[in-house]
CSV table of C-alpha atoms in Angstrom, one decimal:
chain,number,residue,atom,x,y,z
A,38,MET,CA,126.0,31.7,-21.6
A,39,TRP,CA,123.1,30.1,-19.5
A,40,SER,CA,122.9,30.6,-15.6
A,41,GLY,CA,120.7,29.4,-13.0
A,42,SER,CA,117.5,26.8,-13.3
A,43,CYS,CA,117.8,27.4,-17.1
A,44,ALA,CA,121.4,25.8,-17.5
A,45,SER,CA,120.7,23.1,-15.0
A,46,ALA,CA,117.9,22.1,-17.3
A,47,LEU,CA,119.9,22.2,-20.4
A,48,LEU,CA,122.3,20.1,-18.9
A,49,ASP,CA,119.9,17.8,-17.8
A,50,LEU,CA,118.3,17.5,-21.1
A,51,ARG,CA,121.8,17.1,-22.8
A,52,CYS,CA,122.7,14.1,-20.5
A,53,GLY,CA,119.0,12.8,-21.4
A,54,LYS,CA,117.8,13.0,-17.9
A,55,PRO,CA,114.2,14.2,-17.0
A,56,CYS,CA,113.9,17.7,-15.9
A,57,PRO,CA,111.0,19.4,-14.3
A,58,LEU,CA,111.1,23.2,-15.7
A,59,SER,CA,109.4,25.9,-14.1
A,60,PRO,CA,106.5,27.7,-16.4
A,61,ASP,CA,109.1,30.8,-16.4
A,62,ASP,CA,112.1,28.8,-17.6
A,63,CYS,CA,109.9,27.1,-20.2
A,64,ARG,CA,108.9,30.4,-21.5
A,65,THR,CA,112.6,31.9,-21.4
A,66,LEU,CA,113.8,28.7,-23.4
A,67,GLU,CA,111.3,28.9,-25.7
A,68,ARG,CA,111.7,32.6,-26.5
A,69,ASN,CA,115.1,31.7,-27.3
A,70,GLY,CA,114.8,29.0,-29.6
A,71,LEU,CA,115.8,26.0,-27.4
A,72,LEU,CA,112.4,24.7,-27.0
A,73,THR,CA,109.2,24.1,-28.9
A,74,LYS,CA,105.6,23.7,-27.8
A,75,GLY,CA,103.6,20.9,-28.5
A,76,GLU,CA,104.5,17.3,-29.4
A,77,ARG,CA,107.0,16.4,-32.5
A,78,ASP,CA,107.7,12.8,-33.7
A,79,ALA,CA,110.9,11.9,-32.0
A,80,GLY,CA,112.3,11.0,-35.5
A,81,PRO,CA,115.6,8.9,-35.9
A,82,TRP,CA,117.8,11.1,-33.6
A,83,LEU,CA,120.0,9.5,-31.2
A,84,THR,CA,121.2,11.5,-28.0
A,85,ALA,CA,125.1,11.9,-27.5
A,86,THR,CA,125.2,9.1,-24.8
A,87,ASP,CA,123.7,6.8,-27.1
A,88,ILE,CA,127.1,6.8,-29.4
A,89,ARG,CA,129.7,4.7,-28.0
A,90,THR,CA,133.2,6.4,-27.9
A,91,PRO,CA,135.4,5.5,-30.7
A,92,THR,CA,138.3,2.9,-30.1
A,93,ALA,CA,139.0,2.1,-33.8
A,94,SER,CA,139.0,3.3,-37.5
A,95,ALA,CA,138.3,1.1,-40.3
A,96,VAL,CA,140.1,3.3,-42.6
A,97,GLU,CA,143.3,3.0,-40.8
A,98,GLY,CA,144.6,-0.7,-42.0
A,99,PRO,CA,145.1,-2.3,-45.1
A,100,GLU,CA,143.5,-1.0,-48.3
A,101,ALA,CA,140.5,-3.1,-49.7
A,102,GLY,CA,141.5,-5.8,-52.1
A,103,ARG,CA,140.8,-5.3,-55.7
A,104,LEU,CA,137.7,-2.5,-56.0
A,105,ARG,CA,134.8,-4.0,-57.9
A,106,PRO,CA,133.6,-1.7,-60.9
A,107,LEU,CA,130.1,-1.6,-59.8
A,108,HIS,CA,131.3,-0.6,-56.0
A,109,LEU,CA,133.2,2.3,-57.4
A,110,VAL,CA,130.5,3.3,-59.4
A,111,ALA,CA,128.1,3.1,-56.8
A,112,SER,CA,130.3,4.8,-54.4
A,113,VAL,CA,131.0,7.9,-56.7
A,114,TRP,CA,127.2,8.2,-57.5
A,115,SER,CA,126.4,8.4,-54.0
A,116,CYS,CA,129.0,10.9,-53.0
A,117,ILE,CA,127.3,13.0,-56.0
A,118,ARG,CA,123.9,12.6,-55.3
A,119,ALA,CA,124.5,13.7,-51.4
A,120,ARG,CA,125.7,17.2,-52.9
A,121,MET,CA,122.9,17.1,-55.3
A,122,ASP,CA,120.3,16.5,-52.3
A,123,LEU,CA,121.8,18.9,-50.0
A,124,ARG,CA,121.6,21.7,-52.7
A,125,ALA,CA,117.8,21.0,-53.2
A,126,ALA,CA,116.9,20.4,-49.5
A,127,PRO,CA,117.5,21.6,-46.3
A,128,LEU,CA,119.7,19.6,-44.0
A,129,HIS,CA,117.0,18.0,-41.8
A,130,GLN,CA,115.3,16.9,-44.7
A,131,VAL,CA,118.1,15.1,-46.3
A,132,LEU,CA,118.5,13.5,-42.9
A,133,ILE,CA,115.1,12.4,-42.5
A,134,ASP,CA,114.8,11.0,-46.0
A,135,LEU,CA,118.0,8.7,-45.4
A,136,PRO,CA,117.2,5.3,-45.6
A,137,ALA,CA,116.3,3.9,-41.9
A,138,ALA,CA,118.7,2.8,-39.3
A,139,SER,CA,119.4,-1.0,-39.5
A,140,ARG,CA,120.8,-3.1,-36.3
A,141,GLY,CA,121.5,-5.6,-39.0
A,142,ARG,CA,125.1,-6.6,-39.8
A,143,THR,CA,127.9,-5.7,-38.2
A,144,THR,CA,130.6,-8.2,-39.1
A,145,ARG,CA,134.2,-7.7,-40.5
A,146,ASP,CA,132.3,-7.0,-43.9
A,147,LEU,CA,131.8,-3.6,-42.5
A,148,VAL,CA,135.5,-2.8,-42.2
A,149,THR,CA,136.0,-4.2,-46.1
A,150,HIS,CA,132.9,-2.1,-47.3
A,151,ALA,CA,134.3,1.0,-45.3
A,152,ARG,CA,137.6,0.7,-46.8
A,153,ALA,CA,136.3,-0.1,-50.4
A,154,PHE,CA,134.3,3.2,-50.1
A,155,ASP,CA,137.2,5.2,-48.5
A,156,ARG,CA,139.1,4.1,-51.9
A,157,ALA,CA,136.5,4.2,-54.5
A,158,ARG,CA,135.7,8.0,-52.7
A,159,ARG,CA,139.0,8.9,-54.4
A,160,TRP,CA,137.8,8.8,-57.7
A,161,ALA,CA,134.6,11.1,-57.4
A,162,PRO,CA,135.1,14.5,-59.2
A,163,VAL,CA,134.3,16.3,-56.4
A,164,ARG,CA,136.3,17.7,-53.5
A,165,PRO,CA,136.1,15.6,-49.9
A,166,ARG,CA,133.8,16.9,-47.5
A,167,CYS,CA,132.5,15.3,-44.4
A,168,LEU,CA,128.9,15.7,-44.5
A,169,PRO,CA,128.0,15.0,-48.2
A,170,ASP,CA,130.6,12.0,-47.8
A,171,ALA,CA,129.3,10.8,-44.6
A,172,LEU,CA,125.8,10.9,-46.0
A,173,ALA,CA,126.9,9.0,-49.2
A,174,TYR,CA,128.4,6.1,-47.0
A,175,VAL,CA,125.4,5.8,-44.8
A,176,ARG,CA,123.0,5.4,-47.4
A,177,MET,CA,125.3,3.0,-49.2
A,178,ALA,CA,125.9,0.8,-45.9
A,179,ARG,CA,122.2,1.3,-45.0
A,180,ARG,CA,121.1,-0.5,-47.9
A,181,GLU,CA,123.3,-3.0,-47.6
A,182,ASP,CA,121.7,-3.5,-44.0
A,183,PHE,CA,124.9,-2.7,-42.0
A,184,ALA,CA,124.1,-0.8,-38.6
A,185,VAL,CA,125.9,2.6,-39.1
A,186,ASP,CA,125.3,5.8,-37.3
A,187,LEU,CA,125.9,9.3,-38.6
A,188,VAL,CA,127.4,11.2,-36.1
A,189,PHE,CA,127.8,15.0,-35.6
A,190,GLY,CA,130.6,16.6,-33.6
A,191,VAL,CA,132.0,20.0,-32.7
A,192,LYS,CA,135.0,21.5,-30.7
A,193,LEU,CA,135.1,25.2,-29.5
A,194,HIS,CA,138.6,26.2,-29.7
A,195,PRO,CA,139.0,26.7,-32.7
A,196,PHE,CA,135.3,26.2,-33.4
A,197,GLU,CA,134.8,23.4,-35.9
A,198,ALA,CA,132.4,20.9,-36.5
A,199,HIS,CA,132.5,17.5,-38.4
A,200,CYS,CA,130.5,14.4,-39.0
A,201,TRP,CA,131.4,11.1,-39.6
A,202,VAL,CA,129.8,7.2,-39.7
A,203,GLN,CA,130.2,4.9,-37.1
A,204,SER,CA,129.3,1.7,-35.9
A,205,GLY,CA,129.5,0.8,-32.2
A,206,SER,CA,132.9,1.9,-31.5
A,207,LEU,CA,134.2,1.6,-34.9
A,208,VAL,CA,134.7,4.8,-37.0
A,209,LEU,CA,134.2,4.0,-40.6
A,210,THR,CA,134.8,7.1,-42.2
A,211,ASP,CA,137.8,8.9,-40.8
A,212,PRO,CA,141.0,8.4,-38.9
A,213,LEU,CA,140.4,8.0,-35.2
A,214,ASP,CA,143.0,10.3,-33.9
A,215,LYS,CA,140.4,13.0,-36.0
A,216,VAL,CA,136.8,12.5,-34.4
A,217,ARG,CA,138.3,11.8,-31.2
A,218,ARG,CA,138.9,15.6,-31.1
A,219,PHE,CA,135.2,16.4,-31.3
A,220,GLU,CA,132.4,16.2,-28.8
A,221,VAL,CA,129.3,14.4,-30.0
A,222,ILE,CA,126.3,16.5,-30.3
A,223,LEU,CA,123.9,14.5,-32.6
A,224,ALA,CA,123.7,11.4,-34.2
A,225,LEU,CA,121.1,9.2,-36.0
């Protein structure tokens, strides 16, 4: 919907490139809510280019072995809590309150952990939904020092938004073919 120098600036910003903007372009983008005045804390956000293209999925494989009762209870509680948090606070606050991203463990334990969560999630007394379920898994994985990112993506025709958890190029909460349909727009 944008054209000219505003469109070029938005494309450069999306790719993480520096882009000099004229004062008129700045005012236009600010008036339309795409830029804001002042400096803000960068926060935990990653650009779309920081997220690797998914090549595998942890949930597509053999199920985890015996599900430990403690993991089952923690997973179900995490799913319920994520839904309560989303009802009580705006999304940006819920995202800011997530445990800090770790660059810790990325071992095969993560695959086992993700498969166990997927299996335990089925016991939660709530319908599966990508956002609260992904939030629940991010909380659990980061508390155990796994390096995971919460990824948001969209597709245009027909419009659909989705989120999932990923570590490097490994998708942890969805089948690979499902997330590949989406263009990454945000990650943290």
